Structure formats: structure tokens, C-alpha cells
PDB file of C-alpha atoms in Angstrom:
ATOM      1  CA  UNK A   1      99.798  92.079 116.120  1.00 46.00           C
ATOM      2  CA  UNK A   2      96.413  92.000 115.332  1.00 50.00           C
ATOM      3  CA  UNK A   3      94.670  94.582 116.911  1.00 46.00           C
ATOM      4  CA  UNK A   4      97.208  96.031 118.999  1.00 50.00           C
ATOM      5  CA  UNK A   5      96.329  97.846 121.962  1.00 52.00           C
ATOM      6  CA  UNK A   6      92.507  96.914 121.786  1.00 55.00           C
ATOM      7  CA  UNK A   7      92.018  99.429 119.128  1.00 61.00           C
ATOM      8  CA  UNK A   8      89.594  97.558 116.361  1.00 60.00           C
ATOM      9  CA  UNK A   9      88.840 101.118 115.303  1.00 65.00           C
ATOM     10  CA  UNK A  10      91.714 102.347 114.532  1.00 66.00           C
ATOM     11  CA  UNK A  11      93.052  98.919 113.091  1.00 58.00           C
ATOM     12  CA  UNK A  12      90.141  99.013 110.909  1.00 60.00           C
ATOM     13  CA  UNK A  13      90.781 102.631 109.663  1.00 64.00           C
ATOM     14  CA  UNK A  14      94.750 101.273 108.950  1.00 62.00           C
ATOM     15  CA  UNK A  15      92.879  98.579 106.605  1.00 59.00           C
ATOM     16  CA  UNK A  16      91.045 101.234 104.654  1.00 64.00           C
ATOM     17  CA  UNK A  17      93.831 103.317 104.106  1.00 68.00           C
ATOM     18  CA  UNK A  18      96.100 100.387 102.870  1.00 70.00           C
ATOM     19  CA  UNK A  19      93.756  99.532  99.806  1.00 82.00           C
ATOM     20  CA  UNK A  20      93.411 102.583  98.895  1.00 84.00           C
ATOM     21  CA  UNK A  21      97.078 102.633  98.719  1.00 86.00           C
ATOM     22  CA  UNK A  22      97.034  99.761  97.054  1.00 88.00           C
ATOM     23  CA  UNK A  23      94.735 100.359  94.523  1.00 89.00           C
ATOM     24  CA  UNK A  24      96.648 103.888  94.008  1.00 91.00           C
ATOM     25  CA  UNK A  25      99.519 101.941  92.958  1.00 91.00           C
ATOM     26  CA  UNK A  26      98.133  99.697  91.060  1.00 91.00           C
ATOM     27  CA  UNK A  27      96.481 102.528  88.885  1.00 94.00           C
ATOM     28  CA  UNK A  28     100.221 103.754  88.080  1.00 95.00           C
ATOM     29  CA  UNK A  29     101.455 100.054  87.004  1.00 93.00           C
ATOM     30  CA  UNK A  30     102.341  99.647  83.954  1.00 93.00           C
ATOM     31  CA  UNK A  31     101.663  95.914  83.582  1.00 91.00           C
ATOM     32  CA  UNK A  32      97.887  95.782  81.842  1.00 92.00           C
ATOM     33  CA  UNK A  33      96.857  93.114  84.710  1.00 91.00           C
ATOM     34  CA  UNK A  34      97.493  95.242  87.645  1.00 90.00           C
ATOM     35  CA  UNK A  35      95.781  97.801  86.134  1.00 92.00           C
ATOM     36  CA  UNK A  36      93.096  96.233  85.918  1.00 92.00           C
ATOM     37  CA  UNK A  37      92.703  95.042  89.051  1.00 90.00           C
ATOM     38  CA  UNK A  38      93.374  98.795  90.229  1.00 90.00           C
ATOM     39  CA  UNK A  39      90.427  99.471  87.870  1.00 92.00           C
ATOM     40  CA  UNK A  40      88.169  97.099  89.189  1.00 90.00           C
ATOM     41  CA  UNK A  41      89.349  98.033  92.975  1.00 88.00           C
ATOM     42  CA  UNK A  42      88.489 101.588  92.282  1.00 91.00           C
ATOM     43  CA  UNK A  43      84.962 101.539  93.382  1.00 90.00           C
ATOM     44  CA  UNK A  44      85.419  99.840  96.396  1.00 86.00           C
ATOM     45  CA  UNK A  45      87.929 102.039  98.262  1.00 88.00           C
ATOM     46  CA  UNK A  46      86.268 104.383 100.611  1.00 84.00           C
ATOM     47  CA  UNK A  47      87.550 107.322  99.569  1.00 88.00           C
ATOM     48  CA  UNK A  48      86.848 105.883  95.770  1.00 92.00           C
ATOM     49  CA  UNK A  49      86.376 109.781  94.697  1.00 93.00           C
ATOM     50  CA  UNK A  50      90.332 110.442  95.724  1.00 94.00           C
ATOM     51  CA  UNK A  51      91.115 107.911  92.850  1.00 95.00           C
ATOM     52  CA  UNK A  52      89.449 110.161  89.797  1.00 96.00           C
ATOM     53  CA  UNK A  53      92.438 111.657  88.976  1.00 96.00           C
ATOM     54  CA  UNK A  54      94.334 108.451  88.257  1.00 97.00           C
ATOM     55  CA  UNK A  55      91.451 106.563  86.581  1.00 97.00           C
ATOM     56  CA  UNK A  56      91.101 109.796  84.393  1.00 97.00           C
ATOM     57  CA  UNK A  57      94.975 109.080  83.435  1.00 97.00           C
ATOM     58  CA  UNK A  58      94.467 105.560  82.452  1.00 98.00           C
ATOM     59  CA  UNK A  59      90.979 106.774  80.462  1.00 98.00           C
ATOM     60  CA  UNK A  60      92.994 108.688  78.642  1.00 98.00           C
ATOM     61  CA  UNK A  61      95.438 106.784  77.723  1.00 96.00           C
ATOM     62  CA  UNK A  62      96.127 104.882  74.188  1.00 96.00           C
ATOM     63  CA  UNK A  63      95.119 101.742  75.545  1.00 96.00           C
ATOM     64  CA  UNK A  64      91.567 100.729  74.917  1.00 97.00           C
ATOM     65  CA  UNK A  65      91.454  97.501  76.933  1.00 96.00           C
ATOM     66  CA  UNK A  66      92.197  99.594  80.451  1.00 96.00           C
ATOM     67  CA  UNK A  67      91.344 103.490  79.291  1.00 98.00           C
ATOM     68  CA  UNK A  68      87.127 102.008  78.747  1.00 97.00           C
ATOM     69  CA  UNK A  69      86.815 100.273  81.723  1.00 96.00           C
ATOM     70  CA  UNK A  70      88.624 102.906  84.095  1.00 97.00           C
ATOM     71  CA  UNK A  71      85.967 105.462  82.334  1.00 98.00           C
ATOM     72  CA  UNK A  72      83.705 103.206  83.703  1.00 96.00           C
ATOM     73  CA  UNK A  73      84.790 102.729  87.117  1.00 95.00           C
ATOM     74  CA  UNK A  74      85.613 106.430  87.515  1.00 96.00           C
ATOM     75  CA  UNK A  75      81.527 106.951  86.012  1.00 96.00           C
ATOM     76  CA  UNK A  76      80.364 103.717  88.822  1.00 94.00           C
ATOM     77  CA  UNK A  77      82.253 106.525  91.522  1.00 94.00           C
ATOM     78  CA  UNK A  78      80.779 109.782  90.281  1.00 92.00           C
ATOM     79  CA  UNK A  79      77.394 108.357  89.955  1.00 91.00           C
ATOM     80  CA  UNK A  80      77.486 106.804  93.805  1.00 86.00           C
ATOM     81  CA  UNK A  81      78.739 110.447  94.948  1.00 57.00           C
ATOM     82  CA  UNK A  82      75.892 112.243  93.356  1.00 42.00           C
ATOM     83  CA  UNK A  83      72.766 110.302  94.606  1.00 45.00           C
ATOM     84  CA  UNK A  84      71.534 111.244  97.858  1.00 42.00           C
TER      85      UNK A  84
END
């Protein structure tokens, strides 16, 4: 049920933590496509800086066409945590 119990907090909380979930996962997919969407995903969850570690994997990887743009998206997420 939607909003169960009256609690649009908490439901809303429950929402966060699912795509970041989801976007953890998709990070550790081996099919390029997820990835990517993982990649471009990254920046949007609200604990983005929780997701270095696995964009850092895929930047290091062999892989040009995912390891550039998750050393972008893990760049987009450092730069947002360091301005004031």
C-alpha cells in the first residue's frame, strides 16, 4: 500500500534507499547497458558519495566506453560534495 500507516516520510525515505540500491546493482552488472544506466544514476542518489567506491571499480576497468564516463560521474559527485 501506498503510504501505509500515513507515514509519507518514512515512505519517502524507503524510495531513496531503493535507488540507491538500485543503482548499486547496476554498477556491479556486467551487461555494458546497465552499467550505464548505473553510471548515469550515480549522481542522483542521495547518498551519491556512498557509490565512489563502485564507480572507481568500473573507472578502472578495461572498458573505455563505461570506465570514462563513471570517472565522470564519480568527478560530477566529488565536485557537488566539496562546494559549500
Amino acid at each position: 500500500q501506498p503510504f501505509a500507516g500515513g507515514d509519507i516520510g518514512g515512505n519517502a525515505r524507503q524510495g531513496e534507499l531503493a535507488r540507491q540500491a538500485v543503482a548499486e546493482q547496476a554498477l556491479a552488472a556486467q551487461d555494458r547497458a546497465t552499467l550505464l544506466a548505473g553510471i548515469i544514476a550515480a549522481p542522483a542518489v542521495t547518498d551519491a558519495a556512498e557509490l565512489l567506491p563502485a564507480l572507481a571499480r568500473v573507472a578502472a576497468g578495461p572498458d573505455r566506453r563505461t570506465a570514462v564516463p563513471a570517472a565522470g560521474a564519480a568527478r560530477t559527485i566529488a565536485q557537488g560534495r566539496l562546494r559549500p
